[in-house]
Coordinates of C-alpha atoms in Angstrom, one line a residue:
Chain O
X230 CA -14.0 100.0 66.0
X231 CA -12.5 96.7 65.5
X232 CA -12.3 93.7 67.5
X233 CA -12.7 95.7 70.7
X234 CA -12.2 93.2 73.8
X235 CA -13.1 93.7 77.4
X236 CA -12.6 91.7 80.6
X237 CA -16.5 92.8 81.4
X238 CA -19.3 95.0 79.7
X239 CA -21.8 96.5 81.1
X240 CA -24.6 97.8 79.8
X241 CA -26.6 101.1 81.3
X242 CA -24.9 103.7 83.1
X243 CA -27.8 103.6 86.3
X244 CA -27.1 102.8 89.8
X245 CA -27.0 98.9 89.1
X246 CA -24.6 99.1 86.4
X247 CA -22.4 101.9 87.6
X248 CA -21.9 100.0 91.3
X249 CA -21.3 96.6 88.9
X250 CA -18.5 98.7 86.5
X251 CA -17.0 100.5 89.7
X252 CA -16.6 97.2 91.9
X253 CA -15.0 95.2 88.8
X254 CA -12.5 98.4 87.9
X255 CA -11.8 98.6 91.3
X256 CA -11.0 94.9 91.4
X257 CA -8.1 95.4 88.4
X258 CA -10.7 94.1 85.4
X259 CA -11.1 96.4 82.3
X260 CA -14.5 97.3 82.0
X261 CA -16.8 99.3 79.6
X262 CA -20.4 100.7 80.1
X263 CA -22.3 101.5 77.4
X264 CA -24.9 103.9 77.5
X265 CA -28.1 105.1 75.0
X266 CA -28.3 108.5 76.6
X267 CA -26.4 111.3 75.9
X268 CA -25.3 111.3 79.6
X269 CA -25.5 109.0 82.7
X270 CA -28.9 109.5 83.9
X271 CA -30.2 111.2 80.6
X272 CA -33.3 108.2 80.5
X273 CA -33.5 108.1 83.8
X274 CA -36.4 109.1 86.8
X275 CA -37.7 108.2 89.8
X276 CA -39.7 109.6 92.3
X277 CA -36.7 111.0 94.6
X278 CA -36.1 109.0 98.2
X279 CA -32.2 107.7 97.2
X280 CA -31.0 105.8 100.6
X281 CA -27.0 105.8 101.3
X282 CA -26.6 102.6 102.8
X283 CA -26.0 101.0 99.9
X284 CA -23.8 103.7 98.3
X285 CA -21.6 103.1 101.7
X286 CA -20.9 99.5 100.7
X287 CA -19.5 100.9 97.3
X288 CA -17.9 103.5 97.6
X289 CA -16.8 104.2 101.4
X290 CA -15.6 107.6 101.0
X291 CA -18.4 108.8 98.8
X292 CA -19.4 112.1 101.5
X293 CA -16.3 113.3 100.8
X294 CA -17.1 113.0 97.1
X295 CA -19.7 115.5 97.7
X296 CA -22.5 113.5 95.9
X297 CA -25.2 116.0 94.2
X298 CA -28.3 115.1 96.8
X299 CA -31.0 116.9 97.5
X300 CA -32.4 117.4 100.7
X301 CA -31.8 115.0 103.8
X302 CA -35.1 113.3 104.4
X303 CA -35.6 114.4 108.1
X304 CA -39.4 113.7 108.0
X305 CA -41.6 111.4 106.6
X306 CA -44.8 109.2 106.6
X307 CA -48.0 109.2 104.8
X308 CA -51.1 111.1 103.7
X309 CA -54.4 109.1 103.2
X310 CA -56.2 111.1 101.3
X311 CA -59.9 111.6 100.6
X312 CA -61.8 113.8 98.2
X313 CA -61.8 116.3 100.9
X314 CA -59.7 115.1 103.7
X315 CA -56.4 114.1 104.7
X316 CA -55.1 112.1 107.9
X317 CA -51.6 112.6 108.0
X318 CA -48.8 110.0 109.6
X319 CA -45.8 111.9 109.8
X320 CA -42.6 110.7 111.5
X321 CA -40.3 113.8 112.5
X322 CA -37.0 113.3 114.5
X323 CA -34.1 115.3 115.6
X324 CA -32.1 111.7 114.6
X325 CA -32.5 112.0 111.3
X326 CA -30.9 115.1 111.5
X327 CA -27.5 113.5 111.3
X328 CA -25.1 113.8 108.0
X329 CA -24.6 111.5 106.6
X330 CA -28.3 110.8 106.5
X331 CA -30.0 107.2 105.8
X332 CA -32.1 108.9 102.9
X333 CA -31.9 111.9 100.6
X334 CA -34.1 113.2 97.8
X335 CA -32.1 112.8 94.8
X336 CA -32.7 114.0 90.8
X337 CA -31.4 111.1 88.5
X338 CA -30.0 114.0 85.8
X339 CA -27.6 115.1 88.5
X340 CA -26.9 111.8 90.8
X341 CA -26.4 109.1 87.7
X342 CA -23.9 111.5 86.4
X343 CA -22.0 112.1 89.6
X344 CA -22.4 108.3 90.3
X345 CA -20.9 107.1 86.9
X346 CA -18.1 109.5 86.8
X347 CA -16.9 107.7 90.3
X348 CA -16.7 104.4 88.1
X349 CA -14.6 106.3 85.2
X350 CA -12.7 107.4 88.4
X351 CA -11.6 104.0 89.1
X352 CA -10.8 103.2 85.6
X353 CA -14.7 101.9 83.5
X354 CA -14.5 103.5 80.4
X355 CA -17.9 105.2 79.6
X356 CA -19.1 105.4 76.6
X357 CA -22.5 107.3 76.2
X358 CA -25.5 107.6 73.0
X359 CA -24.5 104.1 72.3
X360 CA -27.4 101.7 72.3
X361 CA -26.6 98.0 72.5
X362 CA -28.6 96.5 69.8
X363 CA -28.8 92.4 71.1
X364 CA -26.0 89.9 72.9
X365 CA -23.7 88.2 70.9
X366 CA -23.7 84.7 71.6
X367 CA -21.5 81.6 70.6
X368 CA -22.3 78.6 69.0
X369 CA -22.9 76.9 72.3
X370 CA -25.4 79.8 73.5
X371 CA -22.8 81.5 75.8
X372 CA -22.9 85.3 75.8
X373 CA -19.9 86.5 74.7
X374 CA -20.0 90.2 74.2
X375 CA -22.7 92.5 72.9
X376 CA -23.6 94.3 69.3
X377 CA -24.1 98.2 69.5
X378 CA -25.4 100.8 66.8
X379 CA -22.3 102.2 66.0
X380 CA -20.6 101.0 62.8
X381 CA -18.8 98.0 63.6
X382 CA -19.8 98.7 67.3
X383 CA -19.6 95.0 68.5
X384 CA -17.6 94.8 71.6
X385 CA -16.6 91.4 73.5
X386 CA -15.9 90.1 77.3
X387 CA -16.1 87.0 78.8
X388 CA -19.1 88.0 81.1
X389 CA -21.9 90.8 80.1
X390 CA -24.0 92.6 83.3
X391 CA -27.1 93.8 81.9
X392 CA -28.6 96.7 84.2
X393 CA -30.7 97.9 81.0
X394 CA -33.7 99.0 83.4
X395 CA -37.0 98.2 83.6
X396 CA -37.4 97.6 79.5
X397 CA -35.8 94.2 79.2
X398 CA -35.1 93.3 76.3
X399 CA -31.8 91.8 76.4
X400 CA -32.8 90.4 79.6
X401 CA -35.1 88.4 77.5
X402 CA -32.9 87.5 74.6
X403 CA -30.8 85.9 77.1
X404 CA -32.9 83.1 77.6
X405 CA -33.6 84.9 81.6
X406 CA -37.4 85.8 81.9
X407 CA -39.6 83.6 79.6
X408 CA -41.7 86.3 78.4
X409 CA -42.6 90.3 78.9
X410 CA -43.9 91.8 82.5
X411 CA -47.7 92.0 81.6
X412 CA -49.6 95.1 82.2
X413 CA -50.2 93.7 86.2
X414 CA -47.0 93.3 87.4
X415 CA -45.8 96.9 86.1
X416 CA -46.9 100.3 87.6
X417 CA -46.8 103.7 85.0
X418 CA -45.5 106.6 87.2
X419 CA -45.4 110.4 86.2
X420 CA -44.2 113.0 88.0
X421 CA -43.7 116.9 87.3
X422 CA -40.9 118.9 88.8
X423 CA -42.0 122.0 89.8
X424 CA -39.9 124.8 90.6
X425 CA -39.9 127.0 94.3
X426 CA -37.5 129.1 96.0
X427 CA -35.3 127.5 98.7
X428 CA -37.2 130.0 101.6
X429 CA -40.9 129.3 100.5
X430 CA -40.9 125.8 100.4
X431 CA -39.2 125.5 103.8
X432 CA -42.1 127.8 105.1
X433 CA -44.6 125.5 103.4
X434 CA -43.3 122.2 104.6
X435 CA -42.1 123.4 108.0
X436 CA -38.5 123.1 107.8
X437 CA -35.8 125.2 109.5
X438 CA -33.2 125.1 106.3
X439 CA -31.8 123.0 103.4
X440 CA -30.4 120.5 105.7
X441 CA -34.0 119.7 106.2
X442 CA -36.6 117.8 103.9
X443 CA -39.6 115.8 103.5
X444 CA -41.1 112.8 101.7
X445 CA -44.4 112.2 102.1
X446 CA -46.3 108.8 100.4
X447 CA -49.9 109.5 99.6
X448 CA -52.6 107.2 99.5
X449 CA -56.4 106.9 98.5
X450 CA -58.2 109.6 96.7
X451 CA -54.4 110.2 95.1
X452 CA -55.0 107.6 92.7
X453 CA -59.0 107.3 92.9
X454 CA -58.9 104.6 95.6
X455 CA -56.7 102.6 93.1
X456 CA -54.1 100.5 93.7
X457 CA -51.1 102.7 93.8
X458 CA -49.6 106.0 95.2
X459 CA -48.4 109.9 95.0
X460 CA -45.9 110.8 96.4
X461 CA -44.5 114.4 97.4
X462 CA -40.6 114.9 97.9
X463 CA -38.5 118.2 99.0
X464 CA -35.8 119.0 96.6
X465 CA -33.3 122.0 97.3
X466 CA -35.5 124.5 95.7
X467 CA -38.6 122.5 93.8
X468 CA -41.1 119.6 94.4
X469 CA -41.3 116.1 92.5
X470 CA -44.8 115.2 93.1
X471 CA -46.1 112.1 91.2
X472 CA -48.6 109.0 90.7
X473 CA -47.7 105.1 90.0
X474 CA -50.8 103.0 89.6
X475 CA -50.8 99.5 87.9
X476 CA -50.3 99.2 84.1
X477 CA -53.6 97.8 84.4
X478 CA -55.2 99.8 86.4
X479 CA -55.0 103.1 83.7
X480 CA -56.3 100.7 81.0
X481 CA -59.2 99.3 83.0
X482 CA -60.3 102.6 83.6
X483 CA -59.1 104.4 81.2
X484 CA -57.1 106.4 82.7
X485 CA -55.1 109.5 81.4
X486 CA -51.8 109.5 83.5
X487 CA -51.5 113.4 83.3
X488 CA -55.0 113.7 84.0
X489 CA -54.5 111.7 87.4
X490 CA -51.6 113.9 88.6
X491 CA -53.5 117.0 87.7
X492 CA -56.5 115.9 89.5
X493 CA -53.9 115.3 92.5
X494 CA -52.4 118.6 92.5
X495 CA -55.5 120.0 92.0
X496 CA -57.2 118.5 95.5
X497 CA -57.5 121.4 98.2
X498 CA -55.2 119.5 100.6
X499 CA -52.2 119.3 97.9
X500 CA -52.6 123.0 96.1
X501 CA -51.5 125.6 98.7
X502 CA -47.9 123.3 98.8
X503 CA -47.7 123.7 94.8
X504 CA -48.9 127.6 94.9
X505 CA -47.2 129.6 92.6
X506 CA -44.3 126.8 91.7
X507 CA -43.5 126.3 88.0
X508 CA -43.6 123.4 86.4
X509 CA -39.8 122.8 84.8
X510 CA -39.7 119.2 83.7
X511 CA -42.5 116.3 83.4
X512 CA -41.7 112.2 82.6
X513 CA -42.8 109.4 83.1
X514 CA -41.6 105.9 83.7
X515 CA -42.4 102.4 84.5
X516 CA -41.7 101.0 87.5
X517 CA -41.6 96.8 88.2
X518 CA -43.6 95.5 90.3
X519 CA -42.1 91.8 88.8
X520 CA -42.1 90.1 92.5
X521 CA -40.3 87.7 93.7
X522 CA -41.7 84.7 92.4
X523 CA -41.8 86.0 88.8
X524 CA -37.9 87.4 88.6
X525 CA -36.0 86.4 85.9
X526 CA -32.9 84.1 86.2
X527 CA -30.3 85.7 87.7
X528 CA -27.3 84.2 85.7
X529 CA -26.6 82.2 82.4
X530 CA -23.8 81.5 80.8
X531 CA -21.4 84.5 80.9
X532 CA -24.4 86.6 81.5
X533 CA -25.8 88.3 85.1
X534 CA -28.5 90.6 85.5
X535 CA -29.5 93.5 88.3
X536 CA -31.6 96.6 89.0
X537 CA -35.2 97.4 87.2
X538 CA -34.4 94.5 84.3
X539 CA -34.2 91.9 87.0
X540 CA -37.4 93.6 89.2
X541 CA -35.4 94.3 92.1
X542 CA -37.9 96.7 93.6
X543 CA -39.8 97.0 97.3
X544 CA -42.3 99.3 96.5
X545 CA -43.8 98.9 99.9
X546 CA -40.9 101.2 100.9
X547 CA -40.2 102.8 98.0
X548 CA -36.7 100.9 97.2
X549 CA -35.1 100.2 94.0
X550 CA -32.0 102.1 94.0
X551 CA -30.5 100.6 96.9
X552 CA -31.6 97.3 95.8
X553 CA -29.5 98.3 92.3
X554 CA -26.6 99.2 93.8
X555 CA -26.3 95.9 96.1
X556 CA -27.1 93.8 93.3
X557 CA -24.4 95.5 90.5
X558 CA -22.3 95.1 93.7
X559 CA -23.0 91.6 94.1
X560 CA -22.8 91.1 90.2
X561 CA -19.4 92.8 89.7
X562 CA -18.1 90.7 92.6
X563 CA -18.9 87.6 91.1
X564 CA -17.2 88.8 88.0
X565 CA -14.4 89.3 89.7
X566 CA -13.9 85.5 91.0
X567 CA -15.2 84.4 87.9
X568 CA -11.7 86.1 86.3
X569 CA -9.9 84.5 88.9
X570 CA -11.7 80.8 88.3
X571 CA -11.9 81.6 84.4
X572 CA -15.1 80.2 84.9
X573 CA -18.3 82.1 83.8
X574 CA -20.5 79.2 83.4
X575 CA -24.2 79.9 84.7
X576 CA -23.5 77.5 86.8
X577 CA -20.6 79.6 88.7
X578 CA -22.1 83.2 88.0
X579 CA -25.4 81.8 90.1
X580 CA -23.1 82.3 93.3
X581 CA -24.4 85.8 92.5
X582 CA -27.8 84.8 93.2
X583 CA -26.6 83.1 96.5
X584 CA -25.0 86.3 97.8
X585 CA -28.4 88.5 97.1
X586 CA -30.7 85.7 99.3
X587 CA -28.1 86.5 101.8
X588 CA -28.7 90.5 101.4
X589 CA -31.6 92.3 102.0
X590 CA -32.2 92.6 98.4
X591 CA -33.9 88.8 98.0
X592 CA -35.3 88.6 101.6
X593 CA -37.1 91.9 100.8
X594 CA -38.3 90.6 98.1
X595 CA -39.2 87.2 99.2
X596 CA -40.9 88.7 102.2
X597 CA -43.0 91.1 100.3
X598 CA -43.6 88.6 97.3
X599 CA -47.5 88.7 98.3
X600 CA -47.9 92.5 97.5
X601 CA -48.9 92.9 94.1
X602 CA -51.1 90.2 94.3
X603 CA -52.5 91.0 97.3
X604 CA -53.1 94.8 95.8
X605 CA -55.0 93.4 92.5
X606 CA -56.7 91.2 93.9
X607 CA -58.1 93.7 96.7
X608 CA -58.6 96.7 93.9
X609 CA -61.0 98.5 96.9
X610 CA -58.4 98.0 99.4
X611 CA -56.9 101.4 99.3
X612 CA -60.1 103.8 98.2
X613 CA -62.3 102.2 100.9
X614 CA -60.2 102.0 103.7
X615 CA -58.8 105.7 103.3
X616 CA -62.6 107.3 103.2
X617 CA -63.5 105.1 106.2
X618 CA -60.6 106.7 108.1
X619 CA -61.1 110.2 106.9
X620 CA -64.9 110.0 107.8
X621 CA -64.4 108.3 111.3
X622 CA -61.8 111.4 112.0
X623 CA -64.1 113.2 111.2
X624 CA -66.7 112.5 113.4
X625 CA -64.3 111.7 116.1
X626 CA -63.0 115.3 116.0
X627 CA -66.3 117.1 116.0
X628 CA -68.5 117.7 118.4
X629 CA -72.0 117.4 117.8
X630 CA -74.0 118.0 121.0
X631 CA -74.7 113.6 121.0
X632 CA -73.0 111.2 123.5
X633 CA -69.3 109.6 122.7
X634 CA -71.1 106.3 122.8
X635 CA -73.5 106.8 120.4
X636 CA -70.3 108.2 118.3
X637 CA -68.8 105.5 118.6
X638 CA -71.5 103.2 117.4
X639 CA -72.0 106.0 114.1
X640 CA -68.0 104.9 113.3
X641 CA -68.7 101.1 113.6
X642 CA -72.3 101.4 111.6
X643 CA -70.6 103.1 109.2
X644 CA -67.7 100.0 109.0
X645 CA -70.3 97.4 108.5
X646 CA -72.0 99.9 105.3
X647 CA -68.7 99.4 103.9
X648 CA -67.7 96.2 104.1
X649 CA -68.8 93.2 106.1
X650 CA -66.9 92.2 109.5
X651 CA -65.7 89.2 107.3
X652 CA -65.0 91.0 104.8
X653 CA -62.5 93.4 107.3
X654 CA -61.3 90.3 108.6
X655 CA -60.4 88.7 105.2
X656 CA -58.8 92.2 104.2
X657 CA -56.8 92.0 107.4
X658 CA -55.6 88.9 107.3
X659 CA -54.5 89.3 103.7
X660 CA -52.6 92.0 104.3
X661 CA -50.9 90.3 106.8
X662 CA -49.9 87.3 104.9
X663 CA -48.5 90.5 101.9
X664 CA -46.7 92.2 105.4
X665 CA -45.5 88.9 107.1
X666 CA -44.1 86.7 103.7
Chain E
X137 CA -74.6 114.5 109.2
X138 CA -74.1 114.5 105.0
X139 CA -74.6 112.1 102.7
X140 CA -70.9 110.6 101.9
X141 CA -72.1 108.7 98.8
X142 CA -69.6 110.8 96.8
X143 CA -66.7 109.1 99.1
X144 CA -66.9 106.0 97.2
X145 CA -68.2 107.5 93.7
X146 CA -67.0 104.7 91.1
X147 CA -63.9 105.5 88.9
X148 CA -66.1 106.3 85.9
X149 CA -68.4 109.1 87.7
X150 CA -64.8 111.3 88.8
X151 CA -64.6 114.2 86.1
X152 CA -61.1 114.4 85.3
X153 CA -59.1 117.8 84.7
X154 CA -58.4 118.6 81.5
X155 CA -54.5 119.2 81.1
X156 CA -52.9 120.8 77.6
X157 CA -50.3 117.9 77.3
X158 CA -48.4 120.5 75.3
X159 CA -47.7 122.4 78.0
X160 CA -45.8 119.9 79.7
X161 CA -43.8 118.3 76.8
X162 CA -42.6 122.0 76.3
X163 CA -40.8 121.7 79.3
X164 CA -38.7 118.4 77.9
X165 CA -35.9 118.4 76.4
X166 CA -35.7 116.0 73.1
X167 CA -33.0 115.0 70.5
X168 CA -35.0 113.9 68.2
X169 CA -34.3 111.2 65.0
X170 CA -35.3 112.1 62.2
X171 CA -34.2 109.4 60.3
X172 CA -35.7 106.6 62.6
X173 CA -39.4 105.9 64.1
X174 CA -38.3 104.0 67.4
X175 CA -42.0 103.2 67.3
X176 CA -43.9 101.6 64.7
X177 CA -47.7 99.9 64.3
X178 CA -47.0 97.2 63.0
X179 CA -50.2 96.2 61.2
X180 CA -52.6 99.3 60.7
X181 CA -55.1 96.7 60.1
X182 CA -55.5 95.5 63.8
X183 CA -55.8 98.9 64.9
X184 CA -58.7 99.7 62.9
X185 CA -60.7 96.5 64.7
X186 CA -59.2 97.6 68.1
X187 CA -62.0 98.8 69.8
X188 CA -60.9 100.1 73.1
X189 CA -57.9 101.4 71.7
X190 CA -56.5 101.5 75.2
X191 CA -53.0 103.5 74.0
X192 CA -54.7 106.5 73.4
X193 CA -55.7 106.9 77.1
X194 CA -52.1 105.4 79.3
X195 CA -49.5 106.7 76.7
X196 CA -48.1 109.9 79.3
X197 CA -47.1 111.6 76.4
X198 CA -50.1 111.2 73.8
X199 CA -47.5 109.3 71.4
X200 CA -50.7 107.7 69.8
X201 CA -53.4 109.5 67.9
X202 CA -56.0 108.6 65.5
X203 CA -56.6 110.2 61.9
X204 CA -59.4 111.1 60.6
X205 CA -59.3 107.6 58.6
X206 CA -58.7 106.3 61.4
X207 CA -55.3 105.6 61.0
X208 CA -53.0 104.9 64.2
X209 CA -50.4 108.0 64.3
X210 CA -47.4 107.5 66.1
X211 CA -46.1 110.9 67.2
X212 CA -42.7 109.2 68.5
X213 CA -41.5 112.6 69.0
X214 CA -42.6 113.2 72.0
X215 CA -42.4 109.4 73.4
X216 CA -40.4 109.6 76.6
X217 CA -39.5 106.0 76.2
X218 CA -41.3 104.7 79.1
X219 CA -42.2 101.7 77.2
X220 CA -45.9 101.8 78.0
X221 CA -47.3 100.6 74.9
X222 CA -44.9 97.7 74.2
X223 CA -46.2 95.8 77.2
X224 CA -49.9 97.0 77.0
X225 CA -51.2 96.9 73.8
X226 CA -53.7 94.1 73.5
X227 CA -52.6 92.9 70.4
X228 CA -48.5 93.4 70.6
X229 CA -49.1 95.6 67.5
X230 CA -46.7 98.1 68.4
X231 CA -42.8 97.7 67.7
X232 CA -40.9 99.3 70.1
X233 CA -37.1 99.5 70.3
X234 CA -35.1 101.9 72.2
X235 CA -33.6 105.4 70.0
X236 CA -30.6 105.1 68.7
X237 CA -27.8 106.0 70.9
X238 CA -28.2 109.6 72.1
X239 CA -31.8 110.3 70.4
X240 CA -34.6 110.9 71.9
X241 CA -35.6 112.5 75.9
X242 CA -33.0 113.8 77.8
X243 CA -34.1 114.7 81.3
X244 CA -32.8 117.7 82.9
X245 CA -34.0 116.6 86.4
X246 CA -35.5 113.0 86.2

């Protein structure tokens, strides 16, 4: 290859990267992305909620661009689940039926593609099945370009974005994050694609057409009162149903992550929805759950990071994606002055950091940087407090031939056998600190 | 009214399903190196004195196995690069790099 010389690189072709490549092409840089699949979106999976208000800031125009969604998520909400009940909170409203929508269920094998073919569009070159070995540094420690496994695949810009996912490993050679997530501050999702027609799966989920769809988060029994989640998501014509839990929390138990999901879709709440579907792809993936306190630096010295590799997740609402996109955003803009200044000292590239505490993206965080803390150190949390729901509907809905009051009394007896008012209380307030930030 | 002791049975007392991991991997579609292992144990050794041996049980697609020697085998085949095992083996025994550029899964819907 040669001396091959960029004004940026990035490396991986997911949301982050490609909304990092797109905003610097579109700024007049000349920018490569190197990717290790054999496509944009070829490593990639998530569970399937892709919200477009982030897409919007990139790339204006992208509905006329007719971007390969899914469904338009016009319902959603929760299902806490015990071994043999459900109590569902489901939001419906004729306002999300608007198009546009705030939220679609997306596949990553068909949107990453779509998505990275907008930044060849404006001029990124693309290469794919190129994996980028390590950075190149100089004598002073500055990154200067990156090394691939190509023959003589080193390429070189005065600024490298890394958006290389969750799996950070050039996140760490940079000097950013001191050492790996450990198994606490990661969750191990799976998930199975399973395969329905178009017509049954809007009988089974209630919907009038495919400009309808559902997401559905799914707590308690889902993960065995763990700390974690399902989740069940409406695709044109198939169902991404999956189960995150804690790193930890499989190896504490010992824990088969297949097992989990098939013990999900297995419970007699779950199985009529999956009836007859076929199952046409299975993965599995790690999701952050770094926090905001535990983030790596942002910047060095010709060097930014975004997306997964840099923790930008809210799992509380399910958001990464959106997170990504804002950040390569953010990153690629900050490239772009940094050409102007011909400064991409750490010190300048941190205005990057200064733009996402002004976003969303770091008050998010910030806000919700209590969560996974709050969730290990509360393992019962979600197991308890689902089964004490299910069981007080329960009684609540049936009639037994004894007085309301004495009902009534049943539901708060059985609250005490559980856990202890201060024990509720303590929960609560917890929680609140997690909500509140 | 029913007992409910079963609504807060500990982890260990729920009987699991049994699933043919086969049966899903079938479904994936792999370009597999045959030249490289993108995943290596690096000392056999500290497997053998693992006792928990927690990889056999979180790997999601049953990369690790033992022999009958009980010898760790790495089935890196079928590894959908999740990166599991690099963070959570006890002992950081296992080296993990990414394929080489356009090996290994290729998701059809992710």
């Amino acid at each position: 290859m040669g001396m091959l010389t960029f004004d940026a690189i990035v490396v991986g072709a997911g949301p982050a990267g490609v909304a990092a490549a797109l905003t610097m092409a579109r700024g007049g840089l000349k920018v490569i992305i190197i990717e290790r699949g054999r496509f944009a979106g070829a490593k990639n999976l998530f569970g399937g909620v892709f919200y477009t208000h982030a897409l919007a800031d990139v790339l204006p125009d992208y509905w006329e661009r007719k971007p390969p969604f899914e469904r338009p998520v016009t319902e959603q909400g929760y299902w806490m689940l015990s071994p043999d009940s459900v109590i569902r909170v489901m939001h419906k409203s004729e306002r999300y039926r608007k198009e546009p929508a705030d939220a679609y269920t997306v596949l990553r094998a068909r949107f990453d593609p779509w998505f990275a073919e907008q930044a060849v569009e404006a001029g990124a070159l693309l290469i794919t099945r190129t994996t980028v070995t390590r950075l190149l540094k100089d004598e002073r420690g500055r990154v200067i370009g990156v090394d691939t496994d190509r023959p003589e695949g080193s390429v070189y810009a005065p600024v490298v974005i890394i958006a290389e996912g969750v799996n950070n490993l050039l996140t760490r050679q940079a000097g950013l994050i001191a050492s790996d997530l450990p198994p606490t501050h990661v969750a191990l999702a799976v998930k199975e694609y399973v395969n329905l027609p178009a017509k049954e799966l809007q009988a089974r989920f209630g919907l009038s057409g495919p400009r309808e769809g559902v997401a559905i988060d799914v707590f308690g029994d889902v993960t065995l009162g763990l700390p974690g989640t399902g989740f069940i998501y409406t695709n044109q014509s198939g169902i991404s149903i999956g189960v995150g839990m804690l790193l930890s929390e499989f190896i504490t138990h010992r824990l088969r992550p297949y097992e989990v999901l098939e013990r999900f879709k297995n419970h007699p709440v779950v199985r009529p929805y999956l009836e007859g579907g076929e199952v046409r792809e299975y993965g599995a993936h790690l999701i952050p759950e770094t926090g905001y306190d535990r983030m790596p630096k942002l910047a060095g010295d010709g060097v930014m990071v975004a997306g997964d590799a840099a923790g930008m997740v809210d799992a509380l609402h399910r958001e990464g994606t959106n997170l990504a996109i804002t950040a390569g955003k953010a990153a690629g803009e900050t490239a772009l002055a940094a050409h102007q200044q011909g400064d991409f000292s750490a010190a300048f590239l941190s205005r990057y950091r200064r733009t996402l505490e002004d976003s969303f993206v770091l008050k998010d965080m910030k806000q919700y940087r209590r969560m996974t803390d709050f969730l290990e150190s509360s393992p019962h949390f979600m197991g308890t407090y689902v089964n004490l729901l299910n069981e007080a509907a329960l009684r609540y809905f049936t009639a037994h031939g004894i007085p309301k009051r004495e009902m009534e009394h049943d539901i708060i007896k059985m609250v005490r056998e559980r856990r202890s008012f201060t024990g509720v209380a303590w929960d609560m307030l917890k929680l609140m600190r997690a909500m509140r930030g | 009214m029913g007992n409910n002791n079963h609504m807060t049975a500990p982890v260990a007392e729920v009987s699991m399903p049994h699933v043919n991991l086969d049966d899903l991997i079938v479904c994936l579609k792999y370009y597999v190196d045959e030249e490289v292992a993108h995943i290596r144990i690096k000392d056999q050794a500290i497997c053998a004195t693992c006792d928990p041996k927690p990889c056999l049980a979180f790997c999601p697609a049953h990369v690790f196995e033992t022999d009958r020697q009980g010898r760790m085998m790495v089935s890196y085949q079928a590894c959908v690069e999740c990166g599991s095992c690099r963070i959570a083996c006890p002992f950081h025994n296992v080296d993990w790099r990414l394929p080489r550029g356009g090996y290994g899964v290729a998701y059809k819907y992710g």
